[in-house]
PDB file of C-alpha atoms in Angstrom:
ATOM      1  CA  ILE A   1     263.388 -87.963  79.200  1.00 41.00           C
ATOM      2  CA  GLU A   2     261.609 -89.113  82.138  1.00 44.00           C
ATOM      3  CA  ALA A   3     263.212 -86.127  83.832  1.00 45.00           C
ATOM      4  CA  THR A   4     260.841 -83.953  81.697  1.00 44.00           C
ATOM      5  CA  THR A   5     257.948 -85.527  83.458  1.00 41.00           C
ATOM      6  CA  THR A   6     258.505 -82.752  86.222  1.00 47.00           C
ATOM      7  CA  LEU A   7     257.288 -80.343  83.517  1.00 50.00           C
ATOM      8  CA  THR A   8     253.658 -79.135  83.574  1.00 42.00           C
ATOM      9  CA  HIS A   9     251.403 -78.800  80.496  1.00 44.00           C
ATOM     10  CA  ARG A  10     251.603 -75.279  81.232  1.00 44.00           C
ATOM     11  CA  ALA A  11     255.702 -75.077  80.633  1.00 46.00           C
ATOM     12  CA  ILE A  12     254.956 -75.196  77.060  1.00 52.00           C
ATOM     13  CA  ASN A  13     251.282 -74.347  76.288  1.00 54.00           C
ATOM     14  CA  ARG A  14     247.869 -76.012  77.226  1.00 51.00           C
ATOM     15  CA  ASP A  15     247.702 -78.462  74.731  1.00 61.00           C
ATOM     16  CA  GLU A  16     250.988 -80.072  74.194  1.00 69.00           C
ATOM     17  CA  ASN A  17     252.765 -82.642  76.336  1.00 77.00           C
ATOM     18  CA  PRO A  18     256.154 -81.630  77.340  1.00 77.00           C
ATOM     19  CA  VAL A  19     257.851 -85.136  76.387  1.00 84.00           C
ATOM     20  CA  GLU A  20     256.142 -84.625  72.918  1.00 87.00           C
ATOM     21  CA  TYR A  21     257.160 -81.185  72.484  1.00 88.00           C
ATOM     22  CA  ILE A  22     261.100 -82.190  72.844  1.00 89.00           C
ATOM     23  CA  LEU A  23     260.657 -85.486  70.914  1.00 88.00           C
ATOM     24  CA  ASP A  24     258.894 -83.747  67.787  1.00 89.00           C
ATOM     25  CA  ARG A  25     262.118 -81.689  67.386  1.00 91.00           C
ATOM     26  CA  THR A  26     264.076 -84.519  67.543  1.00 87.00           C
ATOM     27  CA  LEU A  27     264.761 -86.569  64.338  1.00 77.00           C
ATOM     28  CA  LEU A  28     263.635 -89.372  66.635  1.00 75.00           C
ATOM     29  CA  ARG A  29     267.093 -90.552  67.181  1.00 80.00           C
ATOM     30  CA  PRO A  30     267.861 -91.315  71.192  1.00 85.00           C
ATOM     31  CA  ARG A  31     271.115 -88.974  70.535  1.00 88.00           C
ATOM     32  CA  ASP A  32     268.934 -86.118  69.620  1.00 90.00           C
ATOM     33  CA  ALA A  33     266.630 -86.264  72.598  1.00 90.00           C
ATOM     34  CA  ILE A  34     269.307 -86.704  75.013  1.00 91.00           C
ATOM     35  CA  ALA A  35     270.983 -83.625  73.367  1.00 92.00           C
ATOM     36  CA  PHE A  36     268.113 -81.627  74.012  1.00 93.00           C
ATOM     37  CA  LEU A  37     267.778 -82.779  77.450  1.00 91.00           C
ATOM     38  CA  ASN A  38     271.573 -81.760  78.423  1.00 92.00           C
ATOM     39  CA  PHE A  39     270.671 -78.626  76.745  1.00 93.00           C
ATOM     40  CA  MET A  40     267.719 -78.038  79.103  1.00 93.00           C
ATOM     41  CA  ILE A  41     269.926 -79.450  82.192  1.00 91.00           C
ATOM     42  CA  LYS A  42     272.761 -76.900  81.454  1.00 90.00           C
ATOM     43  CA  ARG A  43     270.101 -74.071  81.347  1.00 87.00           C
ATOM     44  CA  ALA A  44     267.900 -75.426  84.522  1.00 86.00           C
ATOM     45  CA  ASP A  45     271.065 -74.417  86.979  1.00 81.00           C
ATOM     46  CA  LYS A  46     269.904 -76.582  89.886  1.00 74.00           C
ATOM     47  CA  LYS A  47     266.173 -75.649  89.278  1.00 75.00           C
ATOM     48  CA  SER A  48     263.919 -78.305  90.491  1.00 74.00           C
ATOM     49  CA  GLN A  49     261.444 -77.880  87.381  1.00 82.00           C
ATOM     50  CA  PHE A  50     262.358 -77.144  83.793  1.00 84.00           C
ATOM     51  CA  THR A  51     260.321 -73.855  82.991  1.00 82.00           C
ATOM     52  CA  ALA A  52     258.997 -72.486  79.544  1.00 81.00           C
ATOM     53  CA  THR A  53     262.069 -70.254  79.768  1.00 85.00           C
ATOM     54  CA  ILE A  54     264.332 -73.228  80.100  1.00 89.00           C
ATOM     55  CA  ILE A  55     262.881 -75.034  77.453  1.00 88.00           C
ATOM     56  CA  LYS A  56     262.765 -72.217  74.845  1.00 86.00           C
ATOM     57  CA  ASP A  57     266.300 -71.399  75.726  1.00 90.00           C
ATOM     58  CA  ALA A  58     267.880 -75.007  75.291  1.00 92.00           C
ATOM     59  CA  GLU A  59     265.655 -75.397  72.149  1.00 93.00           C
ATOM     60  CA  GLU A  60     267.732 -72.327  70.684  1.00 92.00           C
ATOM     61  CA  GLU A  61     270.838 -74.216  71.112  1.00 94.00           C
ATOM     62  CA  TYR A  62     269.527 -77.312  70.219  1.00 95.00           C
ATOM     63  CA  SER A  63     268.028 -76.266  66.828  1.00 95.00           C
ATOM     64  CA  THR A  64     271.747 -74.920  66.363  1.00 94.00           C
ATOM     65  CA  SER A  65     273.411 -77.815  67.075  1.00 95.00           C
ATOM     66  CA  ARG A  66     271.079 -79.806  64.979  1.00 94.00           C
ATOM     67  CA  ILE A  67     271.818 -77.567  61.594  1.00 94.00           C
ATOM     68  CA  ASN A  68     275.431 -77.823  62.369  1.00 95.00           C
ATOM     69  CA  ALA A  69     275.328 -81.771  62.798  1.00 93.00           C
ATOM     70  CA  LEU A  70     273.350 -81.451  59.336  1.00 93.00           C
ATOM     71  CA  VAL A  71     276.035 -79.044  57.867  1.00 94.00           C
ATOM     72  CA  PHE A  72     278.812 -81.820  59.066  1.00 95.00           C
ATOM     73  CA  GLU A  73     276.964 -84.664  57.720  1.00 94.00           C
ATOM     74  CA  TRP A  74     276.484 -83.333  54.540  1.00 94.00           C
ATOM     75  CA  PHE A  75     279.778 -81.550  53.992  1.00 94.00           C
ATOM     76  CA  SER A  76     281.242 -83.807  51.435  1.00 93.00           C
ATOM     77  CA  GLU A  77     278.337 -83.419  48.942  1.00 93.00           C
ATOM     78  CA  TYR A  78     276.596 -80.261  50.012  1.00 95.00           C
ATOM     79  CA  PRO A  79     279.286 -77.989  51.835  1.00 94.00           C
ATOM     80  CA  ASN A  80     276.862 -75.002  50.994  1.00 93.00           C
ATOM     81  CA  ILE A  81     273.992 -76.488  52.718  1.00 95.00           C
ATOM     82  CA  TYR A  82     273.592 -73.660  55.378  1.00 93.00           C
ATOM     83  CA  ASN A  83     274.079 -70.928  52.676  1.00 91.00           C
ATOM     84  CA  ALA A  84     271.242 -72.502  51.055  1.00 94.00           C
ATOM     85  CA  SER A  85     268.793 -73.035  53.785  1.00 94.00           C
ATOM     86  CA  LYS A  86     268.715 -69.191  54.724  1.00 92.00           C
ATOM     87  CA  ILE A  87     266.083 -69.238  51.928  1.00 94.00           C
ATOM     88  CA  LEU A  88     263.678 -70.999  54.313  1.00 95.00           C
ATOM     89  CA  ARG A  89     264.226 -68.218  57.188  1.00 93.00           C
ATOM     90  CA  GLY A  90     261.028 -66.643  58.189  1.00 90.00           C
ATOM     91  CA  LYS A  91     258.855 -68.936  56.124  1.00 93.00           C
ATOM     92  CA  PRO A  92     255.528 -70.542  57.186  1.00 95.00           C
ATOM     93  CA  SER A  93     256.373 -73.979  58.939  1.00 95.00           C
ATOM     94  CA  GLN A  94     254.427 -75.228  55.874  1.00 95.00           C
ATOM     95  CA  PHE A  95     254.845 -74.050  52.405  1.00 95.00           C
ATOM     96  CA  ASN A  96     254.069 -74.878  48.751  1.00 92.00           C
ATOM     97  CA  LEU A  97     256.594 -74.610  46.123  1.00 92.00           C
ATOM     98  CA  GLU A  98     255.284 -71.248  44.764  1.00 91.00           C
ATOM     99  CA  GLU A  99     256.216 -69.985  48.399  1.00 93.00           C
ATOM    100  CA  ILE A 100     259.934 -70.133  47.427  1.00 93.00           C
ATOM    101  CA  THR A 101     259.565 -67.088  45.049  1.00 92.00           C
ATOM    102  CA  GLU A 102     261.750 -66.118  42.102  1.00 91.00           C
ATOM    103  CA  ASN A 103     263.019 -63.130  44.403  1.00 92.00           C
ATOM    104  CA  ASP A 104     264.103 -65.681  47.065  1.00 92.00           C
ATOM    105  CA  LEU A 105     266.098 -67.404  44.281  1.00 91.00           C
ATOM    106  CA  ILE A 106     267.488 -64.378  43.422  1.00 91.00           C
ATOM    107  CA  GLN A 107     268.945 -63.206  46.507  1.00 90.00           C
ATOM    108  CA  LEU A 108     270.008 -66.861  46.670  1.00 89.00           C
ATOM    109  CA  TYR A 109     271.791 -66.198  43.631  1.00 89.00           C
ATOM    110  CA  LEU A 110     273.367 -63.033  44.976  1.00 89.00           C
ATOM    111  CA  ARG A 111     275.388 -64.574  47.438  1.00 88.00           C
ATOM    112  CA  TYR A 112     277.004 -66.500  44.585  1.00 88.00           C
ATOM    113  CA  GLU A 113     280.649 -65.502  45.801  1.00 90.00           C
ATOM    114  CA  ASP A 114     279.826 -67.271  49.067  1.00 88.00           C
ATOM    115  CA  PHE A 115     278.922 -70.486  47.234  1.00 89.00           C
ATOM    116  CA  ALA A 116     281.802 -69.991  44.828  1.00 89.00           C
ATOM    117  CA  LYS A 117     284.471 -70.767  47.913  1.00 90.00           C
ATOM    118  CA  GLN A 118     282.884 -74.804  47.819  1.00 89.00           C
ATOM    119  CA  PRO A 119     283.217 -74.971  43.942  1.00 90.00           C
ATOM    120  CA  HIS A 120     282.878 -78.863  44.418  1.00 91.00           C
ATOM    121  CA  CYS A 121     279.177 -78.689  46.114  1.00 92.00           C
ATOM    122  CA  GLN A 122     275.979 -79.671  44.260  1.00 92.00           C
ATOM    123  CA  ILE A 123     274.526 -76.689  45.342  1.00 93.00           C
ATOM    124  CA  PHE A 124     276.977 -74.166  43.781  1.00 93.00           C
ATOM    125  CA  LYS A 125     276.931 -76.455  40.266  1.00 93.00           C
ATOM    126  CA  LEU A 126     273.113 -75.413  40.513  1.00 93.00           C
ATOM    127  CA  VAL A 127     273.861 -71.569  41.101  1.00 92.00           C
ATOM    128  CA  GLN A 128     276.136 -71.911  38.331  1.00 92.00           C
ATOM    129  CA  LYS A 129     273.670 -73.016  35.745  1.00 94.00           C
ATOM    130  CA  LEU A 130     271.055 -70.638  36.688  1.00 91.00           C
ATOM    131  CA  GLY A 131     273.582 -67.994  35.757  1.00 90.00           C
ATOM    132  CA  ASP A 132     274.637 -69.473  32.761  1.00 93.00           C
ATOM    133  CA  ASN A 133     271.083 -69.782  31.968  1.00 93.00           C
ATOM    134  CA  GLU A 134     271.275 -73.603  31.745  1.00 95.00           C
ATOM    135  CA  ILE A 135     268.437 -73.768  34.126  1.00 94.00           C
ATOM    136  CA  ASN A 136     265.429 -71.521  34.887  1.00 94.00           C
ATOM    137  CA  TYR A 137     264.127 -70.958  38.053  1.00 93.00           C
ATOM    138  CA  ASP A 138     261.554 -73.172  38.435  1.00 92.00           C
ATOM    139  CA  ASP A 139     264.111 -76.049  37.752  1.00 92.00           C
ATOM    140  CA  PHE A 140     266.249 -74.367  40.173  1.00 93.00           C
ATOM    141  CA  ARG A 141     263.585 -74.400  42.938  1.00 93.00           C
ATOM    142  CA  VAL A 142     262.281 -77.835  42.262  1.00 92.00           C
ATOM    143  CA  LYS A 143     266.058 -79.182  42.269  1.00 93.00           C
ATOM    144  CA  LEU A 144     266.768 -77.423  45.699  1.00 94.00           C
ATOM    145  CA  ILE A 145     263.827 -78.479  47.434  1.00 93.00           C
ATOM    146  CA  ARG A 146     264.650 -82.034  46.669  1.00 92.00           C
ATOM    147  CA  ILE A 147     268.230 -81.669  48.165  1.00 94.00           C
ATOM    148  CA  PHE A 148     266.176 -79.726  51.451  1.00 95.00           C
ATOM    149  CA  TYR A 149     264.389 -82.965  51.103  1.00 93.00           C
ATOM    150  CA  LEU A 150     267.485 -85.416  50.813  1.00 92.00           C
ATOM    151  CA  VAL A 151     269.262 -83.918  53.926  1.00 93.00           C
ATOM    152  CA  GLY A 152     266.354 -83.831  56.312  1.00 92.00           C
ATOM    153  CA  LEU A 153     265.590 -80.382  56.359  1.00 95.00           C
ATOM    154  CA  ILE A 154     261.974 -80.563  55.084  1.00 95.00           C
ATOM    155  CA  GLY A 155     259.467 -83.525  54.586  1.00 93.00           C
ATOM    156  CA  ILE A 156     257.166 -83.792  52.051  1.00 92.00           C
ATOM    157  CA  LYS A 157     253.132 -84.498  51.625  1.00 91.00           C
ATOM    158  CA  SER A 158     252.446 -85.127  48.157  1.00 84.00           C
ATOM    159  CA  ASN A 159     248.477 -84.925  48.486  1.00 79.00           C
ATOM    160  CA  SER A 160     245.845 -83.991  51.136  1.00 73.00           C
ATOM    161  CA  TRP A 161     245.341 -87.208  52.511  1.00 75.00           C
ATOM    162  CA  ASN A 162     248.870 -88.477  53.244  1.00 81.00           C
ATOM    163  CA  THR A 163     250.855 -87.249  56.197  1.00 87.00           C
ATOM    164  CA  PHE A 164     254.446 -85.555  55.817  1.00 90.00           C
ATOM    165  CA  VAL A 165     257.320 -87.957  54.851  1.00 88.00           C
ATOM    166  CA  PHE A 166     261.008 -87.435  56.065  1.00 89.00           C
ATOM    167  CA  SER A 167     263.989 -88.728  54.118  1.00 87.00           C
ATOM    168  CA  ILE A 168     264.862 -89.819  57.454  1.00 80.00           C
ATOM    169  CA  ASP A 169     262.021 -92.202  58.199  1.00 75.00           C
ATOM    170  CA  SER A 170     263.940 -94.953  56.152  1.00 61.00           C
ATOM    171  CA  GLU A 171     260.425 -96.997  56.073  1.00 61.00           C
ATOM    172  CA  ARG A 172     258.656 -94.445  54.091  1.00 61.00           C
ATOM    173  CA  ALA A 173     261.342 -92.373  52.520  1.00 58.00           C
ATOM    174  CA  ILE A 174     260.516 -90.943  48.809  1.00 68.00           C
ATOM    175  CA  GLN A 175     264.010 -91.391  46.897  1.00 65.00           C
ATOM    176  CA  LYS A 176     263.333 -88.925  44.206  1.00 71.00           C
ATOM    177  CA  PRO A 177     260.137 -87.196  45.124  1.00 75.00           C
ATOM    178  CA  GLU A 178     257.675 -85.808  42.515  1.00 81.00           C
ATOM    179  CA  ILE A 179     257.568 -81.980  43.181  1.00 83.00           C
ATOM    180  CA  ASN A 180     255.100 -79.929  41.710  1.00 82.00           C
ATOM    181  CA  GLN A 181     252.319 -77.033  42.923  1.00 83.00           C
ATOM    182  CA  LYS A 182     250.004 -79.747  44.556  1.00 86.00           C
ATOM    183  CA  VAL A 183     252.927 -80.794  47.068  1.00 90.00           C
ATOM    184  CA  ARG A 184     253.293 -79.160  50.187  1.00 93.00           C
ATOM    185  CA  PHE A 185     256.346 -79.010  52.489  1.00 94.00           C
ATOM    186  CA  LEU A 186     257.231 -79.158  56.221  1.00 95.00           C
ATOM    187  CA  ILE A 187     260.231 -77.793  57.738  1.00 96.00           C
ATOM    188  CA  HIS A 188     261.331 -80.291  60.425  1.00 95.00           C
ATOM    189  CA  LYS A 189     260.844 -78.919  63.743  1.00 95.00           C
ATOM    190  CA  ALA A 190     264.422 -79.099  64.839  1.00 95.00           C
ATOM    191  CA  PHE A 191     265.675 -76.453  62.519  1.00 95.00           C
ATOM    192  CA  TRP A 192     262.610 -74.106  63.593  1.00 95.00           C
ATOM    193  CA  ARG A 193     264.334 -71.738  65.987  1.00 94.00           C
ATOM    194  CA  ASN A 194     267.695 -71.828  64.050  1.00 93.00           C
ATOM    195  CA  LEU A 195     265.672 -70.713  60.695  1.00 94.00           C
ATOM    196  CA  GLY A 196     263.395 -68.466  62.935  1.00 92.00           C
ATOM    197  CA  ILE A 197     260.071 -70.253  62.300  1.00 91.00           C
ATOM    198  CA  SER A 198     257.209 -69.768  64.081  1.00 75.00           C
TER     199      SER A 198
END
């Protein structure tokens, strides 16, 4: 990480520390920071500094590698997590429950055949229940959000004075968060580029 100190603040933006920029996009695990740095080194091609272009290009590769790692980690329980995560594409980085619209959920349901390829998947079982009217859209949305929180895609802030909590933060993790209209969600920065989050 010390190699990144050759970056200037202008390489990212005026107000952001380059090292913090990179660490914010990791899951605070050393291997994630090393992976990001390795992508930067590969993109630098013997240049003396990491430019903004190098970092952004490396971030795209890194973000894809993180979503792939998440899929691998949770494959036994949620093999459809990547298909389900598409519901977050283009969303604001922070959002509330209502911003996952009924139309979003319908579009998710329309990919039923994709989900059906993994019939043991907990997400597919939710999609089935939605189709069989065993749960409504509100229940489906809450259960899906809980899964996104559990696997580390999103963090949760239960009220305005708290900070966002991620399940990967073992000291503060919420095992089964209360999901209601007041709760706000934050997509983890590690996945922003892959999900098209600005």
